[in-house]
mmCIF file of C-alpha atoms and ligand atoms in Angstrom:
data_model
loop_
_atom_site.group_PDB
_atom_site.id
_atom_site.type_symbol
_atom_site.label_atom_id
_atom_site.label_comp_id
_atom_site.label_asym_id
_atom_site.label_seq_id
_atom_site.Cartn_x
_atom_site.Cartn_y
_atom_site.Cartn_z
ATOM 1 C CA ALA A 1 2.792 -35.860 16.222
ATOM 2 C CA GLN A 2 -0.699 -35.100 15.077
ATOM 3 C CA SER A 3 -1.686 -33.164 12.062
ATOM 4 C CA SER A 4 -4.387 -31.235 10.877
ATOM 5 C CA ALA A 5 -5.320 -28.488 8.334
ATOM 6 C CA GLN A 6 -4.524 -25.710 10.626
ATOM 7 C CA ASP A 7 -0.765 -26.978 10.626
ATOM 8 C CA ALA A 8 -0.548 -27.137 6.884
ATOM 9 C CA PRO A 9 1.604 -24.524 5.412
ATOM 10 C CA PRO A 10 -0.288 -21.862 3.612
ATOM 11 C CA SER A 11 -0.957 -22.087 -0.003
ATOM 12 C CA THR A 12 1.172 -18.917 -0.863
ATOM 13 C CA ALA A 13 4.406 -21.026 0.347
ATOM 14 C CA ALA A 14 4.484 -22.438 -3.049
ATOM 15 C CA GLN A 15 5.184 -19.283 -4.386
ATOM 16 C CA PRO A 16 8.980 -18.238 -4.701
ATOM 17 C CA LEU A 17 8.983 -15.171 -2.524
ATOM 18 C CA GLY A 18 12.264 -12.962 -1.578
ATOM 19 C CA GLU A 19 13.566 -12.227 1.788
ATOM 20 C CA PRO A 20 11.251 -10.358 4.087
ATOM 21 C CA LEU A 21 11.149 -6.670 3.359
ATOM 22 C CA VAL A 22 8.683 -5.051 5.657
ATOM 23 C CA GLU A 23 8.361 -6.770 8.949
ATOM 24 C CA LEU A 24 6.415 -5.769 11.914
ATOM 25 C CA ARG A 25 6.774 -7.170 15.376
ATOM 26 C CA ASP A 26 4.638 -6.855 18.032
ATOM 27 C CA VAL A 27 3.473 -3.555 16.868
ATOM 28 C CA ASN A 28 1.242 -1.522 19.299
ATOM 29 C CA LYS A 29 -0.628 1.799 19.025
ATOM 30 C CA HIS A 30 -2.773 3.720 20.571
ATOM 31 C CA PHE A 31 -4.744 6.885 20.198
ATOM 32 C CA GLY A 32 -5.467 8.013 23.648
ATOM 33 C CA ASP A 33 -7.332 5.163 25.190
ATOM 34 C CA LEU A 34 -7.985 3.638 21.918
ATOM 35 C CA HIS A 35 -6.106 0.694 21.042
ATOM 36 C CA VAL A 36 -5.961 0.845 17.235
ATOM 37 C CA LEU A 37 -2.989 -1.816 16.358
ATOM 38 C CA ARG A 38 -2.783 -4.593 18.760
ATOM 39 C CA ASP A 39 0.137 -7.002 18.619
ATOM 40 C CA ILE A 40 0.568 -6.996 14.968
ATOM 41 C CA ASN A 41 3.034 -9.404 13.562
ATOM 42 C CA LEU A 42 3.422 -9.106 9.975
ATOM 43 C CA THR A 43 6.080 -10.152 7.069
ATOM 44 C CA VAL A 44 5.859 -8.899 3.695
ATOM 45 C CA ARG A 45 8.554 -10.498 1.526
ATOM 46 C CA ARG A 46 10.175 -9.122 -1.573
ATOM 47 C CA GLY A 47 7.730 -9.520 -4.405
ATOM 48 C CA GLU A 48 4.758 -10.295 -2.488
ATOM 49 C CA VAL A 49 1.316 -8.488 -2.652
ATOM 50 C CA LEU A 50 -0.390 -8.239 0.409
ATOM 51 C CA VAL A 51 -4.170 -7.032 0.372
ATOM 52 C CA VAL A 52 -5.340 -5.761 3.847
ATOM 53 C CA ILE A 53 -9.204 -6.087 4.247
ATOM 54 C CA GLY A 54 -11.521 -5.217 7.058
ATOM 55 C CA PRO A 55 -14.010 -2.928 8.446
ATOM 56 C CA SER A 56 -13.601 0.758 8.656
ATOM 57 C CA GLY A 57 -11.826 1.563 12.063
ATOM 58 C CA SER A 58 -9.793 -1.668 12.303
ATOM 59 C CA GLY A 59 -6.700 0.292 12.032
ATOM 60 C CA LYS A 60 -5.762 -0.386 8.315
ATOM 61 C CA SER A 61 -4.683 3.340 7.533
ATOM 62 C CA THR A 62 -2.753 3.288 10.867
ATOM 63 C CA LEU A 63 -0.830 0.174 9.868
ATOM 64 C CA CYS A 64 -0.005 1.900 6.638
ATOM 65 C CA ARG A 65 0.765 5.008 7.982
ATOM 66 C CA ALA A 66 2.971 3.424 10.444
ATOM 67 C CA ILE A 67 5.133 1.750 8.215
ATOM 68 C CA ASN A 68 5.694 5.071 6.405
ATOM 69 C CA ARG A 69 6.246 6.633 9.799
ATOM 70 C CA LEU A 70 3.602 8.949 9.328
ATOM 71 C CA GLU A 71 2.303 7.718 12.831
ATOM 72 C CA THR A 72 4.743 6.772 15.523
ATOM 73 C CA ILE A 73 3.875 3.345 17.296
ATOM 74 C CA ASP A 74 3.883 2.615 21.360
ATOM 75 C CA SER A 75 5.767 -0.515 21.401
ATOM 76 C CA GLY A 76 7.097 -3.223 19.211
ATOM 77 C CA GLU A 77 9.133 -2.767 16.150
ATOM 78 C CA ILE A 78 8.977 -2.178 12.101
ATOM 79 C CA LEU A 79 11.593 -2.884 9.720
ATOM 80 C CA VAL A 80 11.826 -2.303 6.145
ATOM 81 C CA ASP A 81 14.639 -3.777 4.224
ATOM 82 C CA GLY A 82 16.112 -5.039 7.617
ATOM 83 C CA GLU A 83 16.543 -1.676 8.927
ATOM 84 C CA PRO A 84 14.407 -0.113 11.844
ATOM 85 C CA LEU A 85 12.508 2.857 10.728
ATOM 86 C CA PRO A 86 14.679 5.870 11.019
ATOM 87 C CA GLN A 87 13.265 9.007 13.561
ATOM 88 C CA GLU A 88 14.007 11.982 11.397
ATOM 89 C CA GLY A 89 16.223 13.787 8.862
ATOM 90 C CA LYS A 90 17.932 12.172 5.901
ATOM 91 C CA ALA A 91 17.229 8.802 6.872
ATOM 92 C CA LEU A 92 13.562 9.409 7.313
ATOM 93 C CA ALA A 93 13.414 11.116 3.806
ATOM 94 C CA ARG A 94 15.260 8.124 2.184
ATOM 95 C CA LEU A 95 12.674 5.676 3.958
ATOM 96 C CA ARG A 96 9.636 7.844 2.402
ATOM 97 C CA SER A 97 11.293 7.145 -0.927
ATOM 98 C CA ASP A 98 11.705 3.529 -0.307
ATOM 99 C CA VAL A 99 8.038 3.018 0.871
ATOM 100 C CA GLY A 100 5.709 4.910 -1.845
ATOM 101 C CA MET A 101 2.391 5.295 -0.810
ATOM 102 C CA VAL A 102 -0.911 6.285 -2.380
ATOM 103 C CA PHE A 103 -3.865 7.371 -0.442
ATOM 104 C CA GLN A 104 -7.597 7.541 -0.791
ATOM 105 C CA SER A 105 -7.573 10.955 -1.850
ATOM 106 C CA PHE A 106 -5.028 11.866 -4.775
ATOM 107 C CA ASN A 107 -3.262 14.598 -3.204
ATOM 108 C CA LEU A 108 -1.128 15.750 -5.985
ATOM 109 C CA PHE A 109 0.283 18.928 -5.685
ATOM 110 C CA ALA A 110 -2.768 21.201 -7.241
ATOM 111 C CA HIS A 111 -0.764 24.106 -8.337
ATOM 112 C CA LYS A 112 2.021 22.143 -10.213
ATOM 113 C CA THR A 113 1.578 20.331 -13.713
ATOM 114 C CA ILE A 114 1.279 16.715 -13.813
ATOM 115 C CA LEU A 115 5.004 16.521 -14.804
ATOM 116 C CA ASP A 116 6.092 18.799 -11.738
ATOM 117 C CA ASN A 117 4.297 16.492 -9.760
ATOM 118 C CA VAL A 118 6.259 13.530 -10.769
ATOM 119 C CA THR A 119 9.673 15.390 -10.972
ATOM 120 C CA LEU A 120 9.623 17.105 -7.811
ATOM 121 C CA GLY A 121 10.416 14.239 -5.448
ATOM 122 C CA PRO A 122 13.446 12.818 -7.453
ATOM 123 C CA VAL A 123 14.813 16.321 -8.016
ATOM 124 C CA LYS A 124 14.630 17.731 -4.739
ATOM 125 C CA VAL A 125 15.144 14.493 -2.500
ATOM 126 C CA ARG A 126 16.953 12.188 -4.639
ATOM 127 C CA ARG A 127 18.915 14.963 -6.254
ATOM 128 C CA GLU A 128 18.487 13.579 -9.746
ATOM 129 C CA LYS A 129 18.997 16.014 -12.703
ATOM 130 C CA THR A 130 15.859 17.725 -13.942
ATOM 131 C CA LYS A 131 16.543 16.397 -17.438
ATOM 132 C CA ASP A 132 16.748 13.003 -16.398
ATOM 133 C CA ALA A 133 13.931 13.191 -13.843
ATOM 134 C CA LYS A 134 11.782 14.614 -16.683
ATOM 135 C CA GLU A 135 12.766 11.841 -19.085
ATOM 136 C CA ARG A 136 11.646 8.838 -16.436
ATOM 137 C CA ALA A 137 8.629 11.107 -15.359
ATOM 138 C CA LEU A 138 7.342 11.031 -18.963
ATOM 139 C CA ALA A 139 8.205 7.362 -19.153
ATOM 140 C CA LEU A 140 6.503 6.843 -15.930
ATOM 141 C CA LEU A 141 3.388 8.927 -17.100
ATOM 142 C CA ASP A 142 3.114 6.495 -20.333
ATOM 143 C CA ARG A 143 3.282 3.409 -18.447
ATOM 144 C CA VAL A 144 0.317 4.362 -16.338
ATOM 145 C CA GLY A 145 -1.577 5.655 -19.640
ATOM 146 C CA VAL A 146 -1.573 9.347 -18.934
ATOM 147 C CA GLY A 147 1.820 10.270 -20.928
ATOM 148 C CA ASN A 148 -0.337 13.222 -23.001
ATOM 149 C CA GLN A 149 -1.554 14.627 -19.782
ATOM 150 C CA ALA A 150 1.877 15.621 -18.881
ATOM 151 C CA HIS A 151 1.238 19.684 -19.175
ATOM 152 C CA LYS A 152 -1.995 19.792 -17.598
ATOM 153 C CA MET A 153 -3.064 20.761 -13.953
ATOM 154 C CA PRO A 154 -4.312 18.148 -11.710
ATOM 155 C CA ALA A 155 -7.819 19.454 -11.606
ATOM 156 C CA GLN A 156 -7.845 18.910 -15.427
ATOM 157 C CA LEU A 157 -7.763 15.355 -14.962
ATOM 158 C CA SER A 158 -10.237 12.744 -14.028
ATOM 159 C CA GLY A 159 -10.188 11.098 -10.630
ATOM 160 C CA GLY A 160 -8.694 8.079 -12.097
ATOM 161 C CA GLN A 161 -6.115 9.711 -14.022
ATOM 162 C CA GLN A 162 -5.044 11.513 -10.872
ATOM 163 C CA GLN A 163 -4.818 8.437 -9.044
ATOM 164 C CA ARG A 164 -2.539 7.103 -11.693
ATOM 165 C CA VAL A 165 -0.338 10.151 -11.764
ATOM 166 C CA ALA A 166 -0.036 9.764 -7.914
ATOM 167 C CA ILE A 167 1.033 6.038 -8.898
ATOM 168 C CA ALA A 168 3.705 7.211 -11.164
ATOM 169 C CA ARG A 169 4.796 10.019 -8.499
ATOM 170 C CA ALA A 170 5.494 7.293 -6.097
ATOM 171 C CA LEU A 171 7.237 5.084 -8.290
ATOM 172 C CA ALA A 172 9.429 7.938 -9.751
ATOM 173 C CA MET A 173 11.374 7.715 -6.314
ATOM 174 C CA HIS A 174 12.397 3.956 -7.022
ATOM 175 C CA PRO A 175 10.281 2.472 -3.964
ATOM 176 C CA LYS A 176 11.071 -1.231 -2.644
ATOM 177 C CA VAL A 177 7.683 -1.346 -1.531
ATOM 178 C CA MET A 178 4.412 0.433 -2.533
ATOM 179 C CA LEU A 179 1.548 1.075 0.177
ATOM 180 C CA PHE A 180 -1.985 1.656 -1.294
ATOM 181 C CA ASP A 181 -4.520 2.865 1.052
ATOM 182 C CA GLU A 182 -8.124 2.149 -0.482
ATOM 183 C CA PRO A 183 -6.671 3.758 -3.859
ATOM 184 C CA THR A 184 -10.206 3.379 -5.444
ATOM 185 C CA SER A 185 -12.683 3.754 -2.926
ATOM 186 C CA ALA A 186 -12.974 7.721 -3.709
ATOM 187 C CA LEU A 187 -13.481 7.011 -7.450
ATOM 188 C CA ASP A 188 -16.349 6.975 -9.804
ATOM 189 C CA PRO A 189 -17.006 3.327 -10.571
ATOM 190 C CA GLU A 190 -16.066 3.612 -14.150
ATOM 191 C CA MET A 191 -12.612 4.569 -13.335
ATOM 192 C CA ILE A 192 -11.666 1.989 -10.730
ATOM 193 C CA ASN A 193 -10.532 -0.597 -13.493
ATOM 194 C CA GLU A 194 -8.313 1.882 -14.937
ATOM 195 C CA VAL A 195 -6.376 2.107 -11.353
ATOM 196 C CA LEU A 196 -6.516 -1.506 -10.547
ATOM 197 C CA ASP A 197 -5.127 -2.138 -13.808
ATOM 198 C CA VAL A 198 -1.946 -0.303 -13.395
ATOM 199 C CA MET A 199 -1.628 -1.975 -9.916
ATOM 200 C CA ALA A 200 -2.109 -5.482 -11.285
ATOM 201 C CA ALA A 201 0.565 -4.682 -13.766
ATOM 202 C CA LEU A 202 3.003 -3.432 -11.198
ATOM 203 C CA ALA A 203 2.308 -6.565 -9.080
ATOM 204 C CA LYS A 204 2.869 -8.741 -12.256
ATOM 205 C CA GLU A 205 6.311 -7.028 -12.664
ATOM 206 C CA GLY A 206 7.301 -8.151 -9.010
ATOM 207 C CA MET A 207 6.827 -4.842 -6.978
ATOM 208 C CA THR A 208 6.343 -5.278 -3.213
ATOM 209 C CA MET A 209 3.019 -4.011 -2.601
ATOM 210 C CA ILE A 210 0.663 -3.557 0.614
ATOM 211 C CA VAL A 211 -2.707 -2.771 -0.374
ATOM 212 C CA VAL A 212 -5.522 -1.917 1.573
ATOM 213 C CA THR A 213 -8.753 -2.478 -0.549
ATOM 214 C CA HIS A 214 -11.992 -4.184 -0.591
ATOM 215 C CA GLU A 215 -11.805 -5.198 -4.426
ATOM 216 C CA MET A 216 -12.200 -8.663 -4.296
ATOM 217 C CA GLY A 217 -11.497 -9.265 -8.103
ATOM 218 C CA PHE A 218 -8.153 -7.252 -7.803
ATOM 219 C CA ALA A 219 -7.247 -9.452 -4.425
ATOM 220 C CA ARG A 220 -8.011 -12.741 -6.232
ATOM 221 C CA ARG A 221 -6.019 -11.642 -9.442
ATOM 222 C CA ALA A 222 -2.813 -9.951 -7.963
ATOM 223 C CA ALA A 223 -2.500 -10.759 -4.072
ATOM 224 C CA ASN A 224 -0.350 -13.713 -2.493
ATOM 225 C CA ARG A 225 -1.968 -13.255 0.516
ATOM 226 C CA VAL A 226 -5.153 -11.509 2.434
ATOM 227 C CA VAL A 227 -4.955 -10.569 5.615
ATOM 228 C CA PHE A 228 -8.198 -9.721 7.519
ATOM 229 C CA MET A 229 -8.177 -7.084 10.428
ATOM 230 C CA ALA A 230 -10.582 -6.186 12.873
ATOM 231 C CA ASP A 231 -10.398 -4.083 16.192
ATOM 232 C CA GLY A 232 -6.840 -3.583 15.428
ATOM 233 C CA GLN A 233 -5.666 -7.163 15.076
ATOM 234 C CA ILE A 234 -4.998 -9.585 12.398
ATOM 235 C CA VAL A 235 -7.819 -12.035 12.840
ATOM 236 C CA GLU A 236 -7.142 -14.232 9.565
ATOM 237 C CA GLU A 237 -4.572 -14.727 7.144
ATOM 238 C CA ALA A 238 -5.408 -16.708 3.966
ATOM 239 C CA HIS A 239 -4.615 -17.090 0.256
ATOM 240 C CA PRO A 240 -7.316 -14.844 -1.525
ATOM 241 C CA GLU A 241 -9.248 -17.555 -2.901
ATOM 242 C CA GLU A 242 -9.589 -19.637 0.318
ATOM 243 C CA PHE A 243 -10.179 -16.407 2.088
ATOM 244 C CA PHE A 244 -13.117 -15.293 -0.135
ATOM 245 C CA THR A 245 -14.536 -18.520 -0.686
ATOM 246 C CA ALA A 246 -14.032 -20.115 2.901
ATOM 247 C CA PRO A 247 -13.426 -17.377 5.588
ATOM 248 C CA LYS A 248 -12.425 -19.121 8.954
ATOM 249 C CA SER A 249 -13.449 -16.544 11.482
ATOM 250 C CA GLU A 250 -16.853 -15.356 12.611
ATOM 251 C CA ARG A 251 -15.767 -11.755 12.105
ATOM 252 C CA ALA A 252 -14.605 -12.299 8.322
ATOM 253 C CA LYS A 253 -17.630 -14.379 7.478
ATOM 254 C CA ASP A 254 -19.863 -11.548 9.084
ATOM 255 C CA PHE A 255 -17.748 -8.647 7.206
ATOM 256 C CA LEU A 256 -17.765 -10.773 3.935
ATOM 257 C CA SER A 257 -21.582 -11.049 3.849
ATOM 258 C CA LYS A 258 -21.785 -7.148 4.106
ATOM 259 C CA ILE A 259 -19.307 -6.220 1.145
ATOM 260 C CA LEU A 260 -19.889 -9.003 -1.414
HETATM 261 P P1 ADP B 1 -9.334 2.071 9.105
HETATM 262 O O1 ADP B 1 -8.427 2.638 8.015
HETATM 263 O O2 ADP B 1 -9.150 0.529 9.211
HETATM 264 O O3 ADP B 1 -10.584 2.562 8.613
HETATM 265 P P2 ADP B 1 -7.942 3.614 10.845
HETATM 266 O O4 ADP B 1 -6.729 3.033 11.017
HETATM 267 O O5 ADP B 1 -7.780 4.925 10.175
HETATM 268 O O6 ADP B 1 -8.833 2.364 10.433
HETATM 269 O O7 ADP B 1 -8.600 4.002 12.525
HETATM 270 C C1 ADP B 1 -8.443 3.011 13.272
HETATM 271 C C2 ADP B 1 -8.942 3.852 14.500
HETATM 272 O O8 ADP B 1 -8.357 4.936 15.145
HETATM 273 C C3 ADP B 1 -10.551 4.327 14.428
HETATM 274 O O9 ADP B 1 -11.227 4.229 15.386
HETATM 275 C C4 ADP B 1 -10.046 6.093 14.042
HETATM 276 O O10 ADP B 1 -11.115 6.651 14.510
HETATM 277 C C5 ADP B 1 -8.845 6.222 15.143
HETATM 278 N N1 ADP B 1 -7.963 7.086 14.360
HETATM 279 C C6 ADP B 1 -7.297 7.180 13.408
HETATM 280 N N2 ADP B 1 -6.602 8.257 13.460
HETATM 281 C C7 ADP B 1 -6.468 8.679 14.568
HETATM 282 C C8 ADP B 1 -6.048 10.055 14.947
HETATM 283 N N3 ADP B 1 -5.196 10.621 14.436
HETATM 284 N N4 ADP B 1 -6.273 10.284 16.305
HETATM 285 C C9 ADP B 1 -7.320 9.619 17.062
HETATM 286 N N5 ADP B 1 -8.222 8.627 16.363
HETATM 287 C C10 ADP B 1 -7.299 8.247 15.366
HETATM 288 MG MG1 MG B 2 -8.628 3.386 6.317
#
């Protein structure tokens, strides 16, 4: 049989990754006439850090929202830890804890303290004791570097601090996978790294992550794999180094020439 570079296993195959944790099979999604996700097939394994990159409007946010079932899909299936996404009720609440999400806008509860923001989910959804939830929240806030801000209101914190609280809030639910949708794109430049550093540390600890970002430095340092999306399709998949230095598709080359 003939062999070519295309047949070669991806360089990430060298990394010891676990079993599939998030699987999308032939996923399609329309908004009216707009076909926003086209036959998406994607498997993210336990411990893997996947960076999703692509032009505005290519379907990256819809992809994340579909995994968390904030959007329904028209066809195909999505499995999280081997289970199809639940439709409603308790199972859906459990899915939302399993799949932590951090958005571009920090969307903390504005009228709750930082500590309450992080304890509310564990107490209300996971039925943890308030005392235990507080203890763990404080540890998580420490871990993301805002332990001394616990009793403040969100508006008293910088954007970078608020986004780190949002990460702690998601982690408090003991997620199996974390989704990040452009978590630094609304931040002032000097705050971007403090958030990326927390994410990189999380990646290093083995958290499974799907990260929509154009931060190439983060992708290079933390990602196992980069997926490039355009017009609702996965156009290219590669190891970050390979993707940023030698993109294969014209779409990716064109896109990278604009952001780099
Ligand atoms: P990205 O995150 O890559 O910028 P999105 O997933 O947000 O892309 O959007 C993909 C396409 O779907 C865009 O054309 C966007 O305008 C459209 N879209 C997203 N959400 C909705 C919605 N709720 N209703 C209609 N169109 C939407
Ligand atoms: Mg988006």
